[in-house]
Amino acid sequence: MPFPRSGRAAQTLSAAAMSALLLASAMKHFRDPAFYRQVVPGYLCRDDDPGRDAAPARPLALLSREEWIALSGLLELAAAVGILVPGTRKVAATGTAVMFTAFLAGHADALQRAYGPRGTRAQRKVHTVRLPLQAPLIAWAWSLRRPAAGARP
């Protein structure tokens, strides 16, 4: 016997799981920001060290590395809340998929540096895993945009 609300229940459970993952990640941004330092591309970061010689102009360098980490933590927190609320889920899930897609640049940059001359074996392991994990996260977030089977329009 089919359960008429099973599609809606599965969608709600999936949204709750994504929200919990985003919330845990957002909290880690503030408890352990060093974990995210390597995945913030240098070309996005302002050079806030007044003792250094002037670096070449970087037009995308709007924030410091720490500010980017805090901002992405706040975005993940907002996404976690938005995905939980059925009325904002589609917009929040779209934004989350876009956010995860944007994070690809940082993960690719970190992977490239990990395999560079100053990269370590541990960095190579971590970033080799982190980059491909973005694909299922993007697909998962995107799947939350669809209304649950059996949901009323």
PDB file of N, CA and C in Angstrom, residues 26-98:
ATOM      1  N   ALA A  26      28.581  25.917   9.028  1.00  0.00           N
ATOM      2  CA  ALA A  26      28.570  27.332   9.413  1.00  0.00           C
ATOM      3  C   ALA A  26      29.208  27.520  10.784  1.00  0.00           C
ATOM      4  N   MET A  27      28.875  26.645  11.712  1.00  0.00           N
ATOM      5  CA  MET A  27      29.448  26.755  13.063  1.00  0.00           C
ATOM      6  C   MET A  27      30.960  26.532  13.015  1.00  0.00           C
ATOM      7  N   LYS A  28      31.408  25.613  12.174  1.00  0.00           N
ATOM      8  CA  LYS A  28      32.846  25.338  12.063  1.00  0.00           C
ATOM      9  C   LYS A  28      33.589  26.556  11.506  1.00  0.00           C
ATOM     10  N   HIS A  29      32.928  27.340  10.652  1.00  0.00           N
ATOM     11  CA  HIS A  29      33.556  28.558  10.132  1.00  0.00           C
ATOM     12  C   HIS A  29      33.975  29.492  11.261  1.00  0.00           C
ATOM     13  N   PHE A  30      33.223  29.507  12.339  1.00  0.00           N
ATOM     14  CA  PHE A  30      33.500  30.422  13.442  1.00  0.00           C
ATOM     15  C   PHE A  30      34.317  29.766  14.557  1.00  0.00           C
ATOM     16  N   ARG A  31      34.178  28.450  14.725  1.00  0.00           N
ATOM     17  CA  ARG A  31      34.955  27.754  15.758  1.00  0.00           C
ATOM     18  C   ARG A  31      36.356  27.401  15.280  1.00  0.00           C
ATOM     19  N   ASP A  32      36.501  27.077  13.990  1.00  0.00           N
ATOM     20  CA  ASP A  32      37.788  26.630  13.453  1.00  0.00           C
ATOM     21  C   ASP A  32      38.005  27.237  12.062  1.00  0.00           C
ATOM     22  N   PRO A  33      38.144  28.557  11.989  1.00  0.00           N
ATOM     23  CA  PRO A  33      38.288  29.189  10.672  1.00  0.00           C
ATOM     24  C   PRO A  33      39.522  28.720   9.907  1.00  0.00           C
ATOM     25  N   ALA A  34      40.547  28.253  10.608  1.00  0.00           N
ATOM     26  CA  ALA A  34      41.765  27.780   9.931  1.00  0.00           C
ATOM     27  C   ALA A  34      41.456  26.616   8.993  1.00  0.00           C
ATOM     28  N   PHE A  35      40.424  25.838   9.295  1.00  0.00           N
ATOM     29  CA  PHE A  35      40.023  24.716   8.448  1.00  0.00           C
ATOM     30  C   PHE A  35      39.665  25.179   7.032  1.00  0.00           C
ATOM     31  N   TYR A  36      39.184  26.411   6.917  1.00  0.00           N
ATOM     32  CA  TYR A  36      38.729  26.942   5.626  1.00  0.00           C
ATOM     33  C   TYR A  36      39.753  27.855   4.946  1.00  0.00           C
ATOM     34  N   ARG A  37      40.841  28.195   5.630  1.00  0.00           N
ATOM     35  CA  ARG A  37      41.825  29.139   5.065  1.00  0.00           C
ATOM     36  C   ARG A  37      42.322  28.718   3.691  1.00  0.00           C
ATOM     37  N   GLN A  38      42.624  27.453   3.522  1.00  0.00           N
ATOM     38  CA  GLN A  38      43.221  26.993   2.271  1.00  0.00           C
ATOM     39  C   GLN A  38      42.251  27.018   1.096  1.00  0.00           C
ATOM     40  N   VAL A  39      40.962  27.017   1.352  1.00  0.00           N
ATOM     41  CA  VAL A  39      40.014  26.992   0.237  1.00  0.00           C
ATOM     42  C   VAL A  39      39.501  28.381  -0.144  1.00  0.00           C
ATOM     43  N   VAL A  40      40.095  29.407   0.431  1.00  0.00           N
ATOM     44  CA  VAL A  40      39.783  30.775   0.008  1.00  0.00           C
ATOM     45  C   VAL A  40      40.895  31.186  -0.955  1.00  0.00           C
ATOM     46  N   PRO A  41      40.578  31.337  -2.230  1.00  0.00           N
ATOM     47  CA  PRO A  41      41.628  31.677  -3.200  1.00  0.00           C
ATOM     48  C   PRO A  41      42.286  33.017  -2.875  1.00  0.00           C
ATOM     49  N   GLY A  42      43.594  33.061  -3.019  1.00  0.00           N
ATOM     50  CA  GLY A  42      44.352  34.273  -2.733  1.00  0.00           C
ATOM     51  C   GLY A  42      43.915  35.467  -3.562  1.00  0.00           C
ATOM     52  N   TYR A  43      43.462  35.217  -4.798  1.00  0.00           N
ATOM     53  CA  TYR A  43      43.066  36.330  -5.662  1.00  0.00           C
ATOM     54  C   TYR A  43      41.808  37.037  -5.163  1.00  0.00           C
ATOM     55  N   LEU A  44      41.098  36.438  -4.198  1.00  0.00           N
ATOM     56  CA  LEU A  44      39.926  37.096  -3.610  1.00  0.00           C
ATOM     57  C   LEU A  44      40.266  37.885  -2.352  1.00  0.00           C
ATOM     58  N   CYS A  45      41.502  37.751  -1.872  1.00  0.00           N
ATOM     59  CA  CYS A  45      41.853  38.297  -0.561  1.00  0.00           C
ATOM     60  C   CYS A  45      42.661  39.571  -0.647  1.00  0.00           C
ATOM     61  N   ARG A  46      42.227  40.531   0.157  1.00  0.00           N
ATOM     62  CA  ARG A  46      42.982  41.763   0.352  1.00  0.00           C
ATOM     63  C   ARG A  46      44.265  41.429   1.089  1.00  0.00           C
ATOM     64  N   ASP A  47      45.309  42.155   0.820  1.00  0.00           N
ATOM     65  CA  ASP A  47      46.537  42.014   1.583  1.00  0.00           C
ATOM     66  C   ASP A  47      46.483  43.040   2.707  1.00  0.00           C
ATOM     67  N   ASP A  48      46.212  42.579   3.910  1.00  0.00           N
ATOM     68  CA  ASP A  48      46.060  43.479   5.051  1.00  0.00           C
ATOM     69  C   ASP A  48      47.346  43.660   5.841  1.00  0.00           C
ATOM     70  N   ASP A  49      48.466  43.173   5.312  1.00  0.00           N
ATOM     71  CA  ASP A  49      49.743  43.293   6.010  1.00  0.00           C
ATOM     72  C   ASP A  49      50.416  44.597   5.579  1.00  0.00           C
ATOM     73  N   PRO A  50      50.403  45.631   6.446  1.00  0.00           N
ATOM     74  CA  PRO A  50      50.965  46.919   6.050  1.00  0.00           C
ATOM     75  C   PRO A  50      52.481  46.884   5.851  1.00  0.00           C
ATOM     76  N   GLY A  51      53.167  45.871   6.375  1.00  0.00           N
ATOM     77  CA  GLY A  51      54.614  45.802   6.254  1.00  0.00           C
ATOM     78  C   GLY A  51      55.095  45.238   4.925  1.00  0.00           C
ATOM     79  N   ARG A  52      54.213  44.659   4.156  1.00  0.00           N
ATOM     80  CA  ARG A  52      54.607  44.061   2.882  1.00  0.00           C
ATOM     81  C   ARG A  52      54.618  45.097   1.778  1.00  0.00           C
ATOM     82  N   ASP A  53      55.443  44.816   0.777  1.00  0.00           N
ATOM     83  CA  ASP A  53      55.440  45.673  -0.409  1.00  0.00           C
ATOM     84  C   ASP A  53      54.097  45.539  -1.102  1.00  0.00           C
ATOM     85  N   ALA A  54      53.757  46.533  -1.874  1.00  0.00           N
ATOM     86  CA  ALA A  54      52.470  46.528  -2.571  1.00  0.00           C
ATOM     87  C   ALA A  54      52.382  45.326  -3.510  1.00  0.00           C
ATOM     88  N   ALA A  55      51.325  44.567  -3.362  1.00  0.00           N
ATOM     89  CA  ALA A  55      51.090  43.412  -4.226  1.00  0.00           C
ATOM     90  C   ALA A  55      50.443  43.892  -5.515  1.00  0.00           C
ATOM     91  N   PRO A  56      50.502  43.068  -6.561  1.00  0.00           N
ATOM     92  CA  PRO A  56      49.832  43.460  -7.798  1.00  0.00           C
ATOM     93  C   PRO A  56      48.331  43.653  -7.559  1.00  0.00           C
ATOM     94  N   ALA A  57      47.747  44.522  -8.345  1.00  0.00           N
ATOM     95  CA  ALA A  57      46.318  44.818  -8.193  1.00  0.00           C
ATOM     96  C   ALA A  57      45.488  43.552  -8.391  1.00  0.00           C
ATOM     97  N   ARG A  58      44.536  43.334  -7.485  1.00  0.00           N
ATOM     98  CA  ARG A  58      43.612  42.204  -7.567  1.00  0.00           C
ATOM     99  C   ARG A  58      42.207  42.774  -7.455  1.00  0.00           C
ATOM    100  N   PRO A  59      41.526  42.964  -8.567  1.00  0.00           N
ATOM    101  CA  PRO A  59      40.220  43.628  -8.522  1.00  0.00           C
ATOM    102  C   PRO A  59      39.149  42.867  -7.742  1.00  0.00           C
ATOM    103  N   LEU A  60      39.299  41.546  -7.569  1.00  0.00           N
ATOM    104  CA  LEU A  60      38.304  40.776  -6.825  1.00  0.00           C
ATOM    105  C   LEU A  60      38.624  40.702  -5.332  1.00  0.00           C
ATOM    106  N   ALA A  61      39.751  41.276  -4.927  1.00  0.00           N
ATOM    107  CA  ALA A  61      40.191  41.207  -3.529  1.00  0.00           C
ATOM    108  C   ALA A  61      39.449  42.247  -2.695  1.00  0.00           C
ATOM    109  N   LEU A  62      38.223  41.936  -2.372  1.00  0.00           N
ATOM    110  CA  LEU A  62      37.374  42.876  -1.639  1.00  0.00           C
ATOM    111  C   LEU A  62      37.462  42.706  -0.129  1.00  0.00           C
ATOM    112  N   LEU A  63      37.724  41.486   0.325  1.00  0.00           N
ATOM    113  CA  LEU A  63      37.727  41.176   1.754  1.00  0.00           C
ATOM    114  C   LEU A  63      39.021  40.468   2.124  1.00  0.00           C
ATOM    115  N   SER A  64      39.309  40.440   3.412  1.00  0.00           N
ATOM    116  CA  SER A  64      40.438  39.644   3.889  1.00  0.00           C
ATOM    117  C   SER A  64      40.018  38.173   3.885  1.00  0.00           C
ATOM    118  N   ARG A  65      40.978  37.289   4.024  1.00  0.00           N
ATOM    119  CA  ARG A  65      40.683  35.854   4.068  1.00  0.00           C
ATOM    120  C   ARG A  65      39.722  35.545   5.219  1.00  0.00           C
ATOM    121  N   GLU A  66      39.954  36.148   6.372  1.00  0.00           N
ATOM    122  CA  GLU A  66      39.100  35.905   7.532  1.00  0.00           C
ATOM    123  C   GLU A  66      37.676  36.408   7.295  1.00  0.00           C
ATOM    124  N   GLU A  67      37.556  37.541   6.614  1.00  0.00           N
ATOM    125  CA  GLU A  67      36.220  38.080   6.308  1.00  0.00           C
ATOM    126  C   GLU A  67      35.481  37.172   5.320  1.00  0.00           C
ATOM    127  N   TRP A  68      36.197  36.612   4.338  1.00  0.00           N
ATOM    128  CA  TRP A  68      35.557  35.678   3.401  1.00  0.00           C
ATOM    129  C   TRP A  68      35.061  34.440   4.146  1.00  0.00           C
ATOM    130  N   ILE A  69      35.865  33.951   5.082  1.00  0.00           N
ATOM    131  CA  ILE A  69      35.472  32.762   5.854  1.00  0.00           C
ATOM    132  C   ILE A  69      34.228  33.067   6.689  1.00  0.00           C
ATOM    133  N   ALA A  70      34.215  34.218   7.336  1.00  0.00           N
ATOM    134  CA  ALA A  70      33.041  34.600   8.138  1.00  0.00           C
ATOM    135  C   ALA A  70      31.811  34.800   7.255  1.00  0.00           C
ATOM    136  N   LEU A  71      31.985  35.462   6.110  1.00  0.00           N
ATOM    137  CA  LEU A  71      30.858  35.688   5.200  1.00  0.00           C
ATOM    138  C   LEU A  71      30.285  34.367   4.697  1.00  0.00           C
ATOM    139  N   SER A  72      31.144  33.447   4.310  1.00  0.00           N
ATOM    140  CA  SER A  72      30.634  32.164   3.822  1.00  0.00           C
ATOM    141  C   SER A  72      29.952  31.390   4.948  1.00  0.00           C
ATOM    142  N   GLY A  73      30.426  31.538   6.184  1.00  0.00           N
ATOM    143  CA  GLY A  73      29.747  30.922   7.322  1.00  0.00           C
ATOM    144  C   GLY A  73      28.356  31.506   7.531  1.00  0.00           C
ATOM    145  N   LEU A  74      28.239  32.816   7.386  1.00  0.00           N
ATOM    146  CA  LEU A  74      26.924  33.460   7.510  1.00  0.00           C
ATOM    147  C   LEU A  74      25.989  33.041   6.386  1.00  0.00           C
ATOM    148  N   LEU A  75      26.522  32.908   5.166  1.00  0.00           N
ATOM    149  CA  LEU A  75      25.705  32.451   4.035  1.00  0.00           C
ATOM    150  C   LEU A  75      25.210  31.025   4.264  1.00  0.00           C
ATOM    151  N   GLU A  76      26.086  30.177   4.785  1.00  0.00           N
ATOM    152  CA  GLU A  76      25.665  28.802   5.069  1.00  0.00           C
ATOM    153  C   GLU A  76      24.611  28.764   6.176  1.00  0.00           C
ATOM    154  N   LEU A  77      24.746  29.628   7.159  1.00  0.00           N
ATOM    155  CA  LEU A  77      23.744  29.707   8.227  1.00  0.00           C
ATOM    156  C   LEU A  77      22.389  30.137   7.659  1.00  0.00           C
ATOM    157  N   ALA A  78      22.396  31.153   6.805  1.00  0.00           N
ATOM    158  CA  ALA A  78      21.149  31.610   6.173  1.00  0.00           C
ATOM    159  C   ALA A  78      20.551  30.508   5.303  1.00  0.00           C
ATOM    160  N   ALA A  79      21.394  29.801   4.573  1.00  0.00           N
ATOM    161  CA  ALA A  79      20.907  28.703   3.729  1.00  0.00           C
ATOM    162  C   ALA A  79      20.294  27.598   4.586  1.00  0.00           C
ATOM    163  N   ALA A  80      20.915  27.281   5.719  1.00  0.00           N
ATOM    164  CA  ALA A  80      20.389  26.243   6.612  1.00  0.00           C
ATOM    165  C   ALA A  80      18.983  26.586   7.077  1.00  0.00           C
ATOM    166  N   VAL A  81      18.765  27.842   7.422  1.00  0.00           N
ATOM    167  CA  VAL A  81      17.434  28.271   7.873  1.00  0.00           C
ATOM    168  C   VAL A  81      16.459  28.285   6.702  1.00  0.00           C
ATOM    169  N   GLY A  82      16.878  28.853   5.575  1.00  0.00           N
ATOM    170  CA  GLY A  82      15.992  28.961   4.415  1.00  0.00           C
ATOM    171  C   GLY A  82      15.535  27.620   3.870  1.00  0.00           C
ATOM    172  N   ILE A  83      16.385  26.627   3.919  1.00  0.00           N
ATOM    173  CA  ILE A  83      16.026  25.296   3.412  1.00  0.00           C
ATOM    174  C   ILE A  83      15.015  24.612   4.322  1.00  0.00           C
ATOM    175  N   LEU A  84      15.032  24.938   5.601  1.00  0.00           N
ATOM    176  CA  LEU A  84      14.071  24.329   6.530  1.00  0.00           C
ATOM    177  C   LEU A  84      12.647  24.831   6.321  1.00  0.00           C
ATOM    178  N   VAL A  85      12.497  26.060   5.882  1.00  0.00           N
ATOM    179  CA  VAL A  85      11.175  26.674   5.737  1.00  0.00           C
ATOM    180  C   VAL A  85      10.620  26.341   4.351  1.00  0.00           C
ATOM    181  N   PRO A  86       9.523  25.597   4.268  1.00  0.00           N
ATOM    182  CA  PRO A  86       9.005  25.199   2.958  1.00  0.00           C
ATOM    183  C   PRO A  86       8.763  26.374   2.003  1.00  0.00           C
ATOM    184  N   GLY A  87       8.329  27.495   2.514  1.00  0.00           N
ATOM    185  CA  GLY A  87       8.049  28.650   1.661  1.00  0.00           C
ATOM    186  C   GLY A  87       9.289  29.293   1.051  1.00  0.00           C
ATOM    187  N   THR A  88      10.440  29.095   1.661  1.00  0.00           N
ATOM    188  CA  THR A  88      11.684  29.679   1.137  1.00  0.00           C
ATOM    189  C   THR A  88      12.639  28.609   0.612  1.00  0.00           C
ATOM    190  N   ARG A  89      12.222  27.358   0.663  1.00  0.00           N
ATOM    191  CA  ARG A  89      13.121  26.255   0.315  1.00  0.00           C
ATOM    192  C   ARG A  89      13.640  26.347  -1.111  1.00  0.00           C
ATOM    193  N   LYS A  90      12.778  26.644  -2.075  1.00  0.00           N
ATOM    194  CA  LYS A  90      13.224  26.662  -3.467  1.00  0.00           C
ATOM    195  C   LYS A  90      14.294  27.739  -3.687  1.00  0.00           C
ATOM    196  N   VAL A  91      14.068  28.924  -3.165  1.00  0.00           N
ATOM    197  CA  VAL A  91      15.035  30.016  -3.314  1.00  0.00           C
ATOM    198  C   VAL A  91      16.318  29.679  -2.557  1.00  0.00           C
ATOM    199  N   ALA A  92      16.183  29.169  -1.336  1.00  0.00           N
ATOM    200  CA  ALA A  92      17.364  28.832  -0.527  1.00  0.00           C
ATOM    201  C   ALA A  92      18.151  27.687  -1.162  1.00  0.00           C
ATOM    202  N   ALA A  93      17.460  26.699  -1.692  1.00  0.00           N
ATOM    203  CA  ALA A  93      18.144  25.572  -2.333  1.00  0.00           C
ATOM    204  C   ALA A  93      18.870  26.028  -3.595  1.00  0.00           C
ATOM    205  N   THR A  94      18.251  26.921  -4.357  1.00  0.00           N
ATOM    206  CA  THR A  94      18.911  27.472  -5.542  1.00  0.00           C
ATOM    207  C   THR A  94      20.162  28.234  -5.136  1.00  0.00           C
ATOM    208  N   GLY A  95      20.033  29.082  -4.132  1.00  0.00           N
ATOM    209  CA  GLY A  95      21.180  29.837  -3.642  1.00  0.00           C
ATOM    210  C   GLY A  95      22.272  28.930  -3.091  1.00  0.00           C
ATOM    211  N   THR A  96      21.880  27.857  -2.440  1.00  0.00           N
ATOM    212  CA  THR A  96      22.857  26.912  -1.894  1.00  0.00           C
ATOM    213  C   THR A  96      23.597  26.199  -3.018  1.00  0.00           C
ATOM    214  N   ALA A  97      22.879  25.788  -4.052  1.00  0.00           N
ATOM    215  CA  ALA A  97      23.531  25.142  -5.198  1.00  0.00           C
ATOM    216  C   ALA A  97      24.504  26.110  -5.872  1.00  0.00           C
ATOM    217  N   VAL A  98      24.108  27.370  -5.994  1.00  0.00           N
ATOM    218  CA  VAL A  98      24.995  28.388  -6.579  1.00  0.00           C
ATOM    219  C   VAL A  98      26.214  28.596  -5.668  1.00  0.00           C
TER     220      VAL A  98
END
